Amino acid sequence: EVQLVESGGGLVQPGRSLRLSCAASGFTFDDYAMHWVRQAPGKGLEWVSGISWNSGSIGYADSVKGRFTISRDNAKNSLYLQMNSLRAEDTALYYCAKVSRFLEWLSWFDYWGQGTLVTVSS
Amino acid sequence: NFMLTQPHSVSESPGKTVTISCTRSSGSIASNYVQWYQQRPGSAPTTVIYEDNQRPSGVPDRFSGSIDSSSNSASLTISGLKTEDEADYYCQSYDSSNRRVVFGGGTKLTVL
């Protein structure tokens, strides 16, 4: 059974940093690209960042480019999101999501975690 | 950079058919696959349509997807509406050249 479990969320002051993790199990992690998608309270889904199976292709939303860094450790079956210079507008539930197609960076998301909540506030 | 525009909300009665549109602002809707995700309150999204018109296993055939190049839009059609279909629905596509994923703003479906 595929499982994606996010962690690392919490309350953080504006301008500070936070690192999110996503622990994956139930599939061959290093065969699939992974993405982060967020959802602000009461708002829609917003793609944040994605990384290919071998970290060779990475993309970011304009809203986080230069502040967030996505990475993965295939040996640990884990996905990460380093978030720096956090702003109030980064407050959201952050989901990690697995793509469906083997080795493809852009493919539909077939599994999602339950999310980890990040609140940026003084 | 293109955007995907959805109606904010739609409503229909049980047993009826509803269609939710998703219009691409620039570039051809056919140039990248469109997916549709269902999100019930308090839950993570799940896929109801992928690659324009494919249904994942377990999704009833009451759900169907299509694209229309003339209107540059994709559509999700749900027939035989059930109260359990009440949820938010998001379309999603790709911007391959800029290596990004694009979501529509979401449509709240009310079944009443």
Tab-separated table of C-alpha atoms in Angstrom:
chain	number	residue	atom	x	y	z
A	1	GLU	CA	0.000	0.000	0.000
A	2	VAL	CA	1.383	3.377	-1.021
A	3	GLN	CA	1.799	5.753	1.893
A	4	LEU	CA	3.004	9.335	1.937
A	5	VAL	CA	3.440	10.909	5.352
A	6	GLU	CA	4.360	14.559	5.637
A	7	SER	CA	5.933	16.104	8.703
A	8	GLY	CA	7.749	19.223	9.801
A	9	GLY	CA	4.930	21.734	9.736
A	10	GLY	CA	4.220	24.143	12.543
A	11	LEU	CA	4.008	27.765	13.585
A	12	VAL	CA	6.901	29.917	12.425
A	13	GLN	CA	7.564	33.644	12.405
A	14	PRO	CA	7.798	35.593	9.160
A	15	GLY	CA	11.285	35.549	7.723
A	16	ARG	CA	12.217	32.289	9.410
A	17	SER	CA	12.806	28.852	7.888
A	18	LEU	CA	11.162	25.446	8.045
A	19	ARG	CA	11.950	22.081	6.484
A	20	LEU	CA	9.173	19.736	5.478
A	21	SER	CA	9.648	16.009	4.972
A	22	CYS	CA	7.599	13.377	3.200
A	23	ALA	CA	8.264	9.736	4.039
A	24	ALA	CA	7.232	7.388	1.237
A	25	SER	CA	6.543	3.664	1.365
A	26	GLY	CA	4.772	0.977	-0.611
A	27	PHE	CA	6.418	1.698	-3.970
A	28	THR	CA	9.866	2.010	-5.514
A	29	PHE	CA	10.513	5.607	-4.539
A	30	ASP	CA	13.450	6.245	-6.860
A	31	ASP	CA	11.352	5.374	-9.927
A	32	TYR	CA	8.955	8.294	-9.569
A	33	ALA	CA	8.962	12.060	-9.582
A	34	MET	CA	7.476	13.756	-6.548
A	35	HIS	CA	5.811	17.107	-6.021
A	36	TRP	CA	4.666	19.478	-3.307
A	37	VAL	CA	1.211	21.063	-3.542
A	38	ARG	CA	-0.199	23.473	-0.978
A	39	GLN	CA	-3.616	24.717	-0.002
A	40	ALA	CA	-4.136	27.891	1.956
A	41	PRO	CA	-7.051	27.817	4.420
A	42	GLY	CA	-10.306	27.928	2.484
A	43	LYS	CA	-8.486	28.276	-0.839
A	44	GLY	CA	-7.666	26.121	-3.826
A	45	LEU	CA	-4.749	23.878	-4.659
A	46	GLU	CA	-1.473	25.520	-5.647
A	47	TRP	CA	1.457	23.617	-7.077
A	48	VAL	CA	4.679	24.496	-5.247
A	49	SER	CA	7.512	22.402	-6.644
A	50	GLY	CA	8.428	19.125	-8.283
A	51	ILE	CA	11.513	16.949	-8.623
A	52	SER	CA	12.262	14.130	-11.019
A	53	TRP	CA	13.215	10.622	-9.929
A	54	ASN	CA	16.945	11.374	-10.133
A	55	SER	CA	16.753	15.067	-9.102
A	56	GLY	CA	17.775	15.982	-12.652
A	57	SER	CA	14.659	18.072	-13.302
A	58	ILE	CA	13.303	20.512	-10.746
A	59	GLY	CA	10.621	23.165	-11.032
A	60	TYR	CA	9.163	25.827	-8.770
A	61	ALA	CA	6.129	28.045	-8.744
A	62	ASP	CA	6.988	31.708	-9.243
A	63	SER	CA	5.609	32.437	-5.781
A	64	VAL	CA	8.318	30.371	-4.070
A	65	LYS	CA	11.217	30.518	-6.512
A	66	GLY	CA	14.412	31.613	-4.799
A	67	ARG	CA	13.012	30.926	-1.325
A	68	PHE	CA	12.095	27.218	-1.377
A	69	THR	CA	14.315	24.271	-2.300
A	70	ILE	CA	13.050	20.814	-3.093
A	71	SER	CA	15.237	17.746	-2.671
A	72	ARG	CA	15.014	14.013	-2.219
A	73	ASP	CA	17.011	11.214	-0.677
A	74	ASN	CA	16.247	8.025	-2.554
A	75	ALA	CA	18.191	5.937	-0.053
A	76	LYS	CA	15.824	7.139	2.662
A	77	ASN	CA	12.657	7.142	0.524
A	78	SER	CA	12.148	10.753	1.486
A	79	LEU	CA	11.190	14.034	-0.126
A	80	TYR	CA	12.004	17.411	1.390
A	81	LEU	CA	11.043	21.050	1.047
A	82	GLN	CA	13.347	23.631	2.576
A	83	MET	CA	11.373	26.826	3.039
A	84	ASN	CA	13.289	30.039	3.749
A	85	SER	CA	12.188	33.649	4.149
A	86	LEU	CA	8.675	32.525	4.986
A	87	ARG	CA	5.790	34.920	4.520
A	88	ALA	CA	2.262	35.038	5.859
A	89	GLU	CA	0.999	34.034	2.417
A	90	ASP	CA	2.925	30.749	2.691
A	91	THR	CA	0.468	29.648	5.385
A	92	ALA	CA	-1.102	26.479	4.026
A	93	LEU	CA	-1.509	22.742	4.267
A	94	TYR	CA	1.396	21.243	2.327
A	95	TYR	CA	0.811	17.957	0.521
A	96	CYS	CA	3.371	15.728	-1.080
A	97	ALA	CA	2.165	13.882	-4.141
A	98	LYS	CA	3.511	11.028	-6.229
A	99	VAL	CA	3.282	11.041	-10.010
A	100	SER	CA	1.752	8.056	-11.691
A	101	ARG	CA	4.063	7.468	-14.627
A	102	PHE	CA	7.335	5.626	-14.205
A	103	LEU	CA	10.306	8.007	-14.630
A	104	GLU	CA	8.166	10.887	-15.934
A	105	TRP	CA	8.505	14.307	-14.291
A	106	LEU	CA	5.145	15.629	-15.428
A	107	SER	CA	2.367	13.146	-14.920
A	108	TRP	CA	-0.851	13.044	-13.012
A	109	PHE	CA	-0.776	12.606	-9.265
A	110	ASP	CA	-2.015	9.199	-8.195
A	111	TYR	CA	-1.255	9.389	-4.472
A	112	TRP	CA	-1.296	12.251	-2.004
A	113	GLY	CA	-0.315	12.466	1.633
A	114	GLN	CA	-2.613	13.948	4.251
A	115	GLY	CA	-0.607	17.144	4.470
A	116	THR	CA	1.317	19.072	7.100
A	117	LEU	CA	0.156	22.507	8.207
A	118	VAL	CA	2.494	25.469	8.042
A	119	THR	CA	1.422	28.656	9.769
A	120	VAL	CA	3.502	31.777	9.302
A	121	SER	CA	2.635	34.366	11.884
A	122	SER	CA	4.268	36.605	14.436
B	1	ASN	CA	2.389	31.383	-18.429
B	2	PHE	CA	-1.125	30.107	-18.911
B	3	MET	CA	-3.967	29.853	-16.418
B	4	LEU	CA	-6.842	27.434	-16.049
B	5	THR	CA	-10.194	29.048	-15.260
B	6	GLN	CA	-13.090	27.187	-13.681
B	7	PRO	CA	-16.521	28.382	-12.527
B	8	HIS	CA	-16.488	29.082	-8.834
B	9	SER	CA	-19.515	26.911	-8.129
B	10	VAL	CA	-22.176	24.770	-9.744
B	11	SER	CA	-25.223	23.074	-8.334
B	12	GLU	CA	-27.579	20.424	-9.542
B	13	SER	CA	-30.112	17.941	-8.241
B	14	PRO	CA	-29.499	14.273	-7.494
B	15	GLY	CA	-29.858	12.089	-10.552
B	16	LYS	CA	-29.101	14.927	-12.965
B	17	THR	CA	-25.998	15.615	-15.023
B	18	VAL	CA	-23.543	18.444	-14.430
B	19	THR	CA	-20.596	19.655	-16.463
B	20	ILE	CA	-17.679	21.647	-15.051
B	21	SER	CA	-15.525	23.568	-17.492
B	22	CYS	CA	-11.826	24.423	-17.372
B	23	THR	CA	-10.592	26.995	-19.870
B	24	ARG	CA	-6.940	27.432	-20.761
B	25	SER	CA	-5.933	31.068	-21.159
B	26	SER	CA	-3.201	30.633	-23.762
B	27	GLY	CA	-1.721	27.797	-25.710
B	28	SER	CA	-3.701	24.802	-26.865
B	29	ILE	CA	-5.698	22.766	-24.369
B	30	ALA	CA	-4.661	19.727	-26.380
B	31	SER	CA	-0.950	20.332	-25.951
B	32	ASN	CA	-0.829	18.877	-22.440
B	33	TYR	CA	-3.028	16.370	-20.665
B	34	VAL	CA	-5.739	17.584	-18.295
B	35	GLN	CA	-6.554	15.885	-15.022
B	36	TRP	CA	-9.487	16.334	-12.640
B	37	TYR	CA	-9.238	15.924	-8.881
B	38	GLN	CA	-12.035	15.619	-6.366
B	39	GLN	CA	-11.543	16.971	-2.867
B	40	ARG	CA	-14.027	16.413	-0.106
B	41	PRO	CA	-13.857	18.585	3.029
B	42	GLY	CA	-11.001	17.614	5.295
B	43	SER	CA	-9.514	15.151	2.822
B	44	ALA	CA	-6.671	15.071	0.352
B	45	PRO	CA	-7.540	15.280	-3.354
B	46	THR	CA	-8.169	12.128	-5.360
B	47	THR	CA	-8.081	11.691	-9.108
B	48	VAL	CA	-11.342	11.194	-10.962
B	49	ILE	CA	-10.045	11.767	-14.518
B	50	TYR	CA	-6.500	11.681	-15.855
B	51	GLU	CA	-5.010	12.286	-19.306
B	52	ASP	CA	-8.111	14.126	-20.550
B	53	ASN	CA	-10.592	11.264	-20.377
B	54	GLN	CA	-9.211	8.270	-18.488
B	55	ARG	CA	-10.761	7.013	-15.260
B	56	PRO	CA	-8.624	5.483	-12.524
B	57	SER	CA	-9.789	2.126	-11.297
B	58	GLY	CA	-12.519	2.515	-8.733
B	59	VAL	CA	-13.949	5.718	-10.192
B	60	PRO	CA	-17.487	5.087	-11.469
B	61	ASP	CA	-18.259	5.570	-15.142
B	62	ARG	CA	-20.624	8.361	-14.159
B	63	PHE	CA	-17.484	10.508	-14.342
B	64	SER	CA	-16.171	11.430	-17.783
B	65	GLY	CA	-13.726	13.930	-19.197
B	66	SER	CA	-13.233	15.595	-22.543
B	67	ILE	CA	-11.403	18.427	-24.238
B	68	ASP	CA	-12.700	20.862	-26.834
B	69	SER	CA	-10.135	22.636	-28.963
B	70	SER	CA	-12.682	25.095	-30.334
B	71	SER	CA	-13.289	26.559	-26.885
B	72	ASN	CA	-9.803	25.661	-25.640
B	73	SER	CA	-11.306	24.008	-22.637
B	74	ALA	CA	-11.643	20.739	-20.817
B	75	SER	CA	-14.806	19.465	-19.192
B	76	LEU	CA	-15.693	17.105	-16.402
B	77	THR	CA	-19.154	15.607	-16.678
B	78	ILE	CA	-20.817	13.781	-13.822
B	79	SER	CA	-24.051	11.970	-14.622
B	80	GLY	CA	-26.564	10.425	-12.253
B	81	LEU	CA	-25.465	12.823	-9.522
B	82	LYS	CA	-25.312	11.512	-5.989
B	83	THR	CA	-25.051	13.479	-2.783
B	84	GLU	CA	-21.628	11.898	-2.245
B	85	ASP	CA	-20.385	13.726	-5.368
B	86	GLU	CA	-20.651	17.004	-3.488
B	87	ALA	CA	-17.062	18.228	-3.317
B	88	ASP	CA	-14.544	20.643	-4.790
B	89	TYR	CA	-13.226	19.733	-8.228
B	90	TYR	CA	-9.918	20.948	-9.638
B	91	CYS	CA	-8.596	20.689	-13.159
B	92	GLN	CA	-4.848	20.457	-13.624
B	93	SER	CA	-2.446	20.510	-16.543
B	94	TYR	CA	1.230	21.073	-17.262
B	95	ASP	CA	3.394	23.837	-18.633
B	96	SER	CA	6.134	21.624	-20.023
B	97	SER	CA	8.340	24.385	-21.371
B	98	ASN	CA	8.477	26.126	-17.994
B	99	ARG	CA	8.534	22.920	-15.967
B	100	ARG	CA	5.494	23.708	-13.899
B	101	VAL	CA	2.162	22.230	-12.956
B	102	VAL	CA	-0.978	24.376	-13.213
B	103	PHE	CA	-4.196	23.968	-11.238
B	104	GLY	CA	-7.501	25.610	-11.920
B	105	GLY	CA	-9.065	27.616	-9.127
B	106	GLY	CA	-11.527	24.855	-8.253
B	107	THR	CA	-15.287	24.449	-8.548
B	108	LYS	CA	-17.541	23.731	-5.627
B	109	LEU	CA	-20.208	21.234	-6.644
B	110	THR	CA	-23.382	21.267	-4.592
B	111	VAL	CA	-25.846	18.428	-5.026
B	112	LEU	CA	-29.196	19.463	-3.632
